[in-house]
C-alpha cells in the first residue's frame, strides 16, 4: 500500500472480517413527529406529552465516492474517496456498493473530525471483506432486490467531518489490477438519542403510545416479561427449569422432563430497552424450525466505546444493516457488550427460533451472538465470555442443546461448504467454522472452549 497515505500519518488497524455484507439505497426518515389530534382526556394528554418528548430518530447520510486517480484500464478508478470538513453529526460509518455478490479487493481507510473539538483522528482501517455475513442464498431476504455489498461498520464516536480513501489492491502477478465495485458510497450513521427513562416503555399493557410495530416487538416476549418491558429479568435455575417445561414441555422426552439441562435465564435488554426504531425493519418475523447451534461473532466496529454507549452502537449497527445494507432487520439474534450486558437483536422473541442474517450459509437452525468490538488483536473481557456462556446455556437448553457437543447443520452455500452439504459443527461455534473468515477474531475464538465448558456447567452437566 505504498503511496496510499503519507508516512507521517499514523495508521491504526481496527477492522476484522465480521460484520455486515449487503446493502440498499439510503433514505433518511423524517425527524418530525406525526401530528396528532388534540387529546380529549388526561390519559390521552399524558400519551401525547410522552410522544412529543421521545428520543430523536437516527439519521443516515449516503455520499457517493469520487475518483481520486485516473482510470488507467477502462474500469473503475483504482482509488476513490471523499473529504467533507463539515457534515451532519454521525457516530458510525461504512462503505457500501451496488452488487452484494462483488467483493471489495482493496483497502478502506478513514479519519474523522470530532464534533466537540474539531480535531481530526488518525487514519483507521475499515474491514473491507464482509461477504461472510447476510441472509442465506435463495431466501426471500437475500433476493429482495434491496441488498447491497458493504464493509463492516466502524464506530468513531460523535463526529462532524470525514475523510475516506478506498484503494484497489496492487496489480496481481500476471493479471490486471482488481477494480473497485461500482456505486461506492460512504454511509454516515447517527444513532439517535437514548429513549427517555420512564417513558412509554414503562406504561401498562394496552399503551396507546405504542405503534403497531413496537407493540408486535414487545408482544413476542410476553411469555418472559411484561408487555413493553425494557428488560427481561434473570431467573434462577429452578424457575428456569419450570419455564422450559412450560415453553417446550410437549417437545421434551420423559428423561428431559425429569432432568432438564438448562442454564438459568440471564438478564436481557429488550429492543425497547436499547431504543430500536421498529419502523425501520420489515413487518412480521421469520423463524426456523429449532436452534441447534450458536455462532459467535464480533461486530468489527472497534473497541473505542463505553459500555454506556452500547445501546447507541447497537442502534447504529441496526440502521446500517437495514438502511444501508438492505436487510430486513439487524443481522444478529443477540449482542453482548464488553461489560457482559446481553441485548436482544433481531425481532421475533428471545426464546424463539428467529432466523438471523449472521453466518452466510448457516442461518437455518442456528442463532448468532455478536460481541461488540474487534477481537483480532484486542482481548475480549471475561464478562463478555461469561455472558456468552450464560446466554448459550439458557437458549440452547430450551432446545436440548449440549454446549460441549456437536451437531449437524446443512449448508445453504458458502466458501467453505457447498450448498446441501451436512456439516458437523460444535454446538457453540465461531463464525469462521462455517465460513472462511477471521471472525470472531483470533482472541475471541480462543475463548470459545472456556465458554463451552462454563455453559455446560451452568446447564448442570
PDB file of C-alpha atoms in Angstrom, residues 233-429:
ATOM      1  CA  UNK A 233     -35.141 -10.229  34.141  1.00  0.00           C
ATOM      2  CA  UNK A 234     -32.796 -13.024  35.118  1.00  0.00           C
ATOM      3  CA  UNK A 235     -34.298 -16.216  36.526  1.00  0.00           C
ATOM      4  CA  UNK A 236     -32.819 -18.699  38.969  1.00  0.00           C
ATOM      5  CA  UNK A 237     -32.117 -22.269  37.904  1.00  0.00           C
ATOM      6  CA  UNK A 238     -35.294 -23.800  39.378  1.00  0.00           C
ATOM      7  CA  UNK A 239     -37.583 -21.167  37.861  1.00  0.00           C
ATOM      8  CA  UNK A 240     -35.832 -21.511  34.512  1.00  0.00           C
ATOM      9  CA  UNK A 241     -36.447 -25.271  34.516  1.00  0.00           C
ATOM     10  CA  UNK A 242     -40.142 -24.602  35.155  1.00  0.00           C
ATOM     11  CA  UNK A 243     -40.124 -22.133  32.267  1.00  0.00           C
ATOM     12  CA  UNK A 244     -38.581 -24.753  29.988  1.00  0.00           C
ATOM     13  CA  UNK A 245     -41.354 -27.198  30.835  1.00  0.00           C
ATOM     14  CA  UNK A 246     -43.957 -24.517  30.156  1.00  0.00           C
ATOM     15  CA  UNK A 247     -42.448 -23.458  26.825  1.00  0.00           C
ATOM     16  CA  UNK A 248     -41.248 -26.800  25.461  1.00  0.00           C
ATOM     17  CA  UNK A 249     -42.895 -29.449  27.616  1.00  0.00           C
ATOM     18  CA  UNK A 250     -44.697 -31.193  24.756  1.00  0.00           C
ATOM     19  CA  UNK A 251     -41.427 -31.403  22.782  1.00  0.00           C
ATOM     20  CA  UNK A 252     -39.325 -32.992  25.550  1.00  0.00           C
ATOM     21  CA  UNK A 253     -38.659 -36.670  26.205  1.00  0.00           C
ATOM     22  CA  UNK A 254     -39.554 -38.158  29.569  1.00  0.00           C
ATOM     23  CA  UNK A 255     -35.860 -38.064  30.553  1.00  0.00           C
ATOM     24  CA  UNK A 256     -35.612 -34.382  29.617  1.00  0.00           C
ATOM     25  CA  UNK A 257     -38.719 -33.567  31.603  1.00  0.00           C
ATOM     26  CA  UNK A 258     -37.360 -35.347  34.691  1.00  0.00           C
ATOM     27  CA  UNK A 259     -33.893 -33.737  34.403  1.00  0.00           C
ATOM     28  CA  UNK A 260     -33.844 -30.746  32.056  1.00  0.00           C
ATOM     29  CA  UNK A 261     -30.385 -29.450  31.151  1.00  0.00           C
ATOM     30  CA  UNK A 262     -30.824 -25.699  31.010  1.00  0.00           C
ATOM     31  CA  UNK A 263     -28.917 -22.801  32.472  1.00  0.00           C
ATOM     32  CA  UNK A 264     -30.520 -20.002  34.485  1.00  0.00           C
ATOM     33  CA  UNK A 265     -32.003 -17.330  32.255  1.00  0.00           C
ATOM     34  CA  UNK A 266     -29.746 -14.268  32.066  1.00  0.00           C
ATOM     35  CA  UNK A 267     -30.924 -10.669  32.104  1.00  0.00           C
ATOM     36  CA  UNK A 268     -31.565  -9.460  28.540  1.00  0.00           C
ATOM     37  CA  UNK A 269     -32.129  -5.857  27.471  1.00  0.00           C
ATOM     38  CA  UNK A 270     -35.028  -5.817  25.009  1.00  0.00           C
ATOM     39  CA  UNK A 271     -35.175  -3.937  21.718  1.00  0.00           C
ATOM     40  CA  UNK A 272     -37.326  -1.391  23.512  1.00  0.00           C
ATOM     41  CA  UNK A 273     -34.617  -1.126  26.144  1.00  0.00           C
ATOM     42  CA  UNK A 274     -31.878  -0.180  23.669  1.00  0.00           C
ATOM     43  CA  UNK A 275     -34.195   2.098  21.713  1.00  0.00           C
ATOM     44  CA  UNK A 276     -34.861   0.210  18.465  1.00  0.00           C
ATOM     45  CA  UNK A 277     -36.827   2.216  15.902  1.00  0.00           C
ATOM     46  CA  UNK A 278     -39.283  -0.507  14.898  1.00  0.00           C
ATOM     47  CA  UNK A 279     -40.410   1.466  11.839  1.00  0.00           C
ATOM     48  CA  UNK A 280     -37.074   0.691  10.140  1.00  0.00           C
ATOM     49  CA  UNK A 281     -37.392  -3.095   9.909  1.00  0.00           C
ATOM     50  CA  UNK A 282     -39.730  -5.172   7.779  1.00  0.00           C
ATOM     51  CA  UNK A 283     -43.034  -6.109   9.352  1.00  0.00           C
ATOM     52  CA  UNK A 284     -43.519  -9.585  10.747  1.00  0.00           C
ATOM     53  CA  UNK A 285     -40.975 -12.150  11.903  1.00  0.00           C
ATOM     54  CA  UNK A 286     -39.261 -15.116  10.253  1.00  0.00           C
ATOM     55  CA  UNK A 287     -38.493 -18.324  12.151  1.00  0.00           C
ATOM     56  CA  UNK A 288     -36.535 -21.540  11.662  1.00  0.00           C
ATOM     57  CA  UNK A 289     -37.531 -24.960  12.989  1.00  0.00           C
ATOM     58  CA  UNK A 290     -35.198 -25.025  16.004  1.00  0.00           C
ATOM     59  CA  UNK A 291     -31.919 -23.744  17.432  1.00  0.00           C
ATOM     60  CA  UNK A 292     -29.241 -26.423  17.147  1.00  0.00           C
ATOM     61  CA  UNK A 293     -26.134 -24.246  17.268  1.00  0.00           C
ATOM     62  CA  UNK A 294     -24.842 -20.804  18.209  1.00  0.00           C
ATOM     63  CA  UNK A 295     -22.321 -18.904  16.069  1.00  0.00           C
ATOM     64  CA  UNK A 296     -20.186 -16.362  17.908  1.00  0.00           C
ATOM     65  CA  UNK A 297     -19.178 -13.171  16.073  1.00  0.00           C
ATOM     66  CA  UNK A 298     -17.627  -9.824  16.739  1.00  0.00           C
ATOM     67  CA  UNK A 299     -19.117  -6.707  15.188  1.00  0.00           C
ATOM     68  CA  UNK A 300     -15.755  -5.361  13.890  1.00  0.00           C
ATOM     69  CA  UNK A 301     -16.940  -1.880  14.891  1.00  0.00           C
ATOM     70  CA  UNK A 302     -13.850  -1.291  17.046  1.00  0.00           C
ATOM     71  CA  UNK A 303     -13.330  -1.237  20.799  1.00  0.00           C
ATOM     72  CA  UNK A 304     -13.426   2.519  21.381  1.00  0.00           C
ATOM     73  CA  UNK A 305     -16.818   2.626  23.064  1.00  0.00           C
ATOM     74  CA  UNK A 306     -18.011   2.894  26.640  1.00  0.00           C
ATOM     75  CA  UNK A 307     -20.488   0.324  27.918  1.00  0.00           C
ATOM     76  CA  UNK A 308     -22.937   3.194  28.443  1.00  0.00           C
ATOM     77  CA  UNK A 309     -22.669   3.810  24.670  1.00  0.00           C
ATOM     78  CA  UNK A 310     -23.500   0.213  23.725  1.00  0.00           C
ATOM     79  CA  UNK A 311     -27.197   0.974  23.002  1.00  0.00           C
ATOM     80  CA  UNK A 312     -26.088   3.746  20.629  1.00  0.00           C
ATOM     81  CA  UNK A 313     -23.667   1.371  18.907  1.00  0.00           C
ATOM     82  CA  UNK A 314     -26.439  -1.206  18.503  1.00  0.00           C
ATOM     83  CA  UNK A 315     -28.896   1.357  17.134  1.00  0.00           C
ATOM     84  CA  UNK A 316     -26.227   2.384  14.617  1.00  0.00           C
ATOM     85  CA  UNK A 317     -25.477  -1.202  13.548  1.00  0.00           C
ATOM     86  CA  UNK A 318     -29.218  -1.816  13.220  1.00  0.00           C
ATOM     87  CA  UNK A 319     -29.654   1.224  10.978  1.00  0.00           C
ATOM     88  CA  UNK A 320     -26.586   0.261   8.911  1.00  0.00           C
ATOM     89  CA  UNK A 321     -27.829  -3.311   8.413  1.00  0.00           C
ATOM     90  CA  UNK A 322     -31.325  -2.194   7.395  1.00  0.00           C
ATOM     91  CA  UNK A 323     -30.979   1.186   5.684  1.00  0.00           C
ATOM     92  CA  UNK A 324     -27.518   0.810   4.216  1.00  0.00           C
ATOM     93  CA  UNK A 325     -27.261  -2.927   3.542  1.00  0.00           C
ATOM     94  CA  UNK A 326     -30.871  -3.761   2.795  1.00  0.00           C
ATOM     95  CA  UNK A 327     -31.549  -6.469   5.366  1.00  0.00           C
ATOM     96  CA  UNK A 328     -34.968  -6.947   6.923  1.00  0.00           C
ATOM     97  CA  UNK A 329     -33.613  -6.277  10.450  1.00  0.00           C
ATOM     98  CA  UNK A 330     -30.351  -6.303  12.361  1.00  0.00           C
ATOM     99  CA  UNK A 331     -28.466  -9.471  11.428  1.00  0.00           C
ATOM    100  CA  UNK A 332     -27.584 -10.848  14.873  1.00  0.00           C
ATOM    101  CA  UNK A 333     -30.001 -12.560  17.253  1.00  0.00           C
ATOM    102  CA  UNK A 334     -28.170 -11.213  20.311  1.00  0.00           C
ATOM    103  CA  UNK A 335     -25.390  -8.740  21.059  1.00  0.00           C
ATOM    104  CA  UNK A 336     -23.099  -8.560  24.101  1.00  0.00           C
ATOM    105  CA  UNK A 337     -21.063  -5.545  25.184  1.00  0.00           C
ATOM    106  CA  UNK A 338     -17.674  -5.664  26.890  1.00  0.00           C
ATOM    107  CA  UNK A 339     -19.327  -5.283  30.312  1.00  0.00           C
ATOM    108  CA  UNK A 340     -21.264  -8.500  29.715  1.00  0.00           C
ATOM    109  CA  UNK A 341     -24.727  -6.982  29.141  1.00  0.00           C
ATOM    110  CA  UNK A 342     -26.849  -9.052  26.757  1.00  0.00           C
ATOM    111  CA  UNK A 343     -29.144  -7.332  24.235  1.00  0.00           C
ATOM    112  CA  UNK A 344     -31.991  -8.683  22.130  1.00  0.00           C
ATOM    113  CA  UNK A 345     -31.091  -8.441  18.440  1.00  0.00           C
ATOM    114  CA  UNK A 346     -33.354  -9.423  15.546  1.00  0.00           C
ATOM    115  CA  UNK A 347     -37.019  -9.127  16.496  1.00  0.00           C
ATOM    116  CA  UNK A 348     -39.236 -12.151  16.979  1.00  0.00           C
ATOM    117  CA  UNK A 349     -38.835 -13.198  20.606  1.00  0.00           C
ATOM    118  CA  UNK A 350     -35.693 -14.069  22.553  1.00  0.00           C
ATOM    119  CA  UNK A 351     -36.892 -17.591  23.416  1.00  0.00           C
ATOM    120  CA  UNK A 352     -37.937 -18.364  19.842  1.00  0.00           C
ATOM    121  CA  UNK A 353     -36.015 -19.717  16.835  1.00  0.00           C
ATOM    122  CA  UNK A 354     -35.709 -16.428  14.950  1.00  0.00           C
ATOM    123  CA  UNK A 355     -33.892 -16.671  11.609  1.00  0.00           C
ATOM    124  CA  UNK A 356     -30.987 -14.239  11.553  1.00  0.00           C
ATOM    125  CA  UNK A 357     -28.578 -12.996   8.881  1.00  0.00           C
ATOM    126  CA  UNK A 358     -25.280 -13.597  10.644  1.00  0.00           C
ATOM    127  CA  UNK A 359     -23.489 -16.627   9.168  1.00  0.00           C
ATOM    128  CA  UNK A 360     -23.871 -16.888   5.397  1.00  0.00           C
ATOM    129  CA  UNK A 361     -24.986 -20.427   4.590  1.00  0.00           C
ATOM    130  CA  UNK A 362     -25.844 -21.442   8.178  1.00  0.00           C
ATOM    131  CA  UNK A 363     -28.679 -19.195   9.343  1.00  0.00           C
ATOM    132  CA  UNK A 364     -31.108 -22.134   9.393  1.00  0.00           C
ATOM    133  CA  UNK A 365     -31.472 -23.785  12.837  1.00  0.00           C
ATOM    134  CA  UNK A 366     -28.877 -21.515  14.432  1.00  0.00           C
ATOM    135  CA  UNK A 367     -28.538 -18.244  16.297  1.00  0.00           C
ATOM    136  CA  UNK A 368     -25.917 -15.516  16.011  1.00  0.00           C
ATOM    137  CA  UNK A 369     -24.296 -13.846  19.030  1.00  0.00           C
ATOM    138  CA  UNK A 370     -22.118 -10.793  18.344  1.00  0.00           C
ATOM    139  CA  UNK A 371     -19.719  -9.377  20.903  1.00  0.00           C
ATOM    140  CA  UNK A 372     -19.482  -5.640  20.266  1.00  0.00           C
ATOM    141  CA  UNK A 373     -15.905  -4.824  19.333  1.00  0.00           C
ATOM    142  CA  UNK A 374     -12.977  -6.165  17.307  1.00  0.00           C
ATOM    143  CA  UNK A 375     -11.047  -9.127  18.688  1.00  0.00           C
ATOM    144  CA  UNK A 376      -8.305  -9.935  16.200  1.00  0.00           C
ATOM    145  CA  UNK A 377      -5.725  -8.337  18.489  1.00  0.00           C
ATOM    146  CA  UNK A 378      -7.966  -6.999  21.251  1.00  0.00           C
ATOM    147  CA  UNK A 379      -8.631  -9.300  24.201  1.00  0.00           C
ATOM    148  CA  UNK A 380     -12.324  -9.947  24.961  1.00  0.00           C
ATOM    149  CA  UNK A 381     -13.350  -9.200  28.526  1.00  0.00           C
ATOM    150  CA  UNK A 382     -14.050 -12.034  30.939  1.00  0.00           C
ATOM    151  CA  UNK A 383     -17.515 -10.519  31.444  1.00  0.00           C
ATOM    152  CA  UNK A 384     -18.297 -10.885  27.734  1.00  0.00           C
ATOM    153  CA  UNK A 385     -17.087 -14.503  27.643  1.00  0.00           C
ATOM    154  CA  UNK A 386     -19.143 -15.299  30.746  1.00  0.00           C
ATOM    155  CA  UNK A 387     -22.191 -13.700  29.096  1.00  0.00           C
ATOM    156  CA  UNK A 388     -21.728 -15.922  26.016  1.00  0.00           C
ATOM    157  CA  UNK A 389     -21.724 -18.943  28.332  1.00  0.00           C
ATOM    158  CA  UNK A 390     -24.801 -17.796  30.249  1.00  0.00           C
ATOM    159  CA  UNK A 391     -26.802 -16.948  27.141  1.00  0.00           C
ATOM    160  CA  UNK A 392     -25.989 -20.213  25.336  1.00  0.00           C
ATOM    161  CA  UNK A 393     -26.624 -22.322  28.446  1.00  0.00           C
ATOM    162  CA  UNK A 394     -30.151 -20.914  28.584  1.00  0.00           C
ATOM    163  CA  UNK A 395     -31.089 -20.545  24.912  1.00  0.00           C
ATOM    164  CA  UNK A 396     -29.540 -23.814  23.686  1.00  0.00           C
ATOM    165  CA  UNK A 397     -31.027 -25.518  26.758  1.00  0.00           C
ATOM    166  CA  UNK A 398     -34.505 -24.512  25.596  1.00  0.00           C
ATOM    167  CA  UNK A 399     -33.897 -26.668  22.509  1.00  0.00           C
ATOM    168  CA  UNK A 400     -31.990 -29.537  24.130  1.00  0.00           C
ATOM    169  CA  UNK A 401     -28.525 -28.408  23.025  1.00  0.00           C
ATOM    170  CA  UNK A 402     -25.351 -29.524  24.820  1.00  0.00           C
ATOM    171  CA  UNK A 403     -22.818 -26.665  24.753  1.00  0.00           C
ATOM    172  CA  UNK A 404     -19.919 -29.134  24.696  1.00  0.00           C
ATOM    173  CA  UNK A 405     -21.497 -31.269  21.986  1.00  0.00           C
ATOM    174  CA  UNK A 406     -21.529 -31.466  18.192  1.00  0.00           C
ATOM    175  CA  UNK A 407     -24.405 -31.132  15.770  1.00  0.00           C
ATOM    176  CA  UNK A 408     -25.098 -31.258  12.032  1.00  0.00           C
ATOM    177  CA  UNK A 409     -26.228 -28.253  10.006  1.00  0.00           C
ATOM    178  CA  UNK A 410     -26.975 -28.273   6.286  1.00  0.00           C
ATOM    179  CA  UNK A 411     -25.050 -25.641   4.359  1.00  0.00           C
ATOM    180  CA  UNK A 412     -27.037 -23.090   2.393  1.00  0.00           C
ATOM    181  CA  UNK A 413     -23.934 -22.328   0.320  1.00  0.00           C
ATOM    182  CA  UNK A 414     -20.681 -20.542   1.125  1.00  0.00           C
ATOM    183  CA  UNK A 415     -16.938 -20.549   0.539  1.00  0.00           C
ATOM    184  CA  UNK A 416     -16.191 -23.467   2.882  1.00  0.00           C
ATOM    185  CA  UNK A 417     -19.053 -25.862   2.216  1.00  0.00           C
ATOM    186  CA  UNK A 418     -21.214 -26.334  -0.888  1.00  0.00           C
ATOM    187  CA  UNK A 419     -24.967 -25.927  -0.703  1.00  0.00           C
ATOM    188  CA  UNK A 420     -26.696 -29.028   0.654  1.00  0.00           C
ATOM    189  CA  UNK A 421     -23.702 -30.497   2.492  1.00  0.00           C
ATOM    190  CA  UNK A 422     -24.346 -31.705   6.041  1.00  0.00           C
ATOM    191  CA  UNK A 423     -21.578 -30.242   8.182  1.00  0.00           C
ATOM    192  CA  UNK A 424     -20.595 -31.428  11.665  1.00  0.00           C
ATOM    193  CA  UNK A 425     -20.018 -28.397  13.882  1.00  0.00           C
ATOM    194  CA  UNK A 426     -19.583 -27.542  17.523  1.00  0.00           C
ATOM    195  CA  UNK A 427     -22.869 -26.583  19.134  1.00  0.00           C
ATOM    196  CA  UNK A 428     -21.065 -23.370  20.100  1.00  0.00           C
ATOM    197  CA  UNK A 429     -19.034 -22.423  17.018  1.00  0.00           C
TER     198      UNK A 429
END
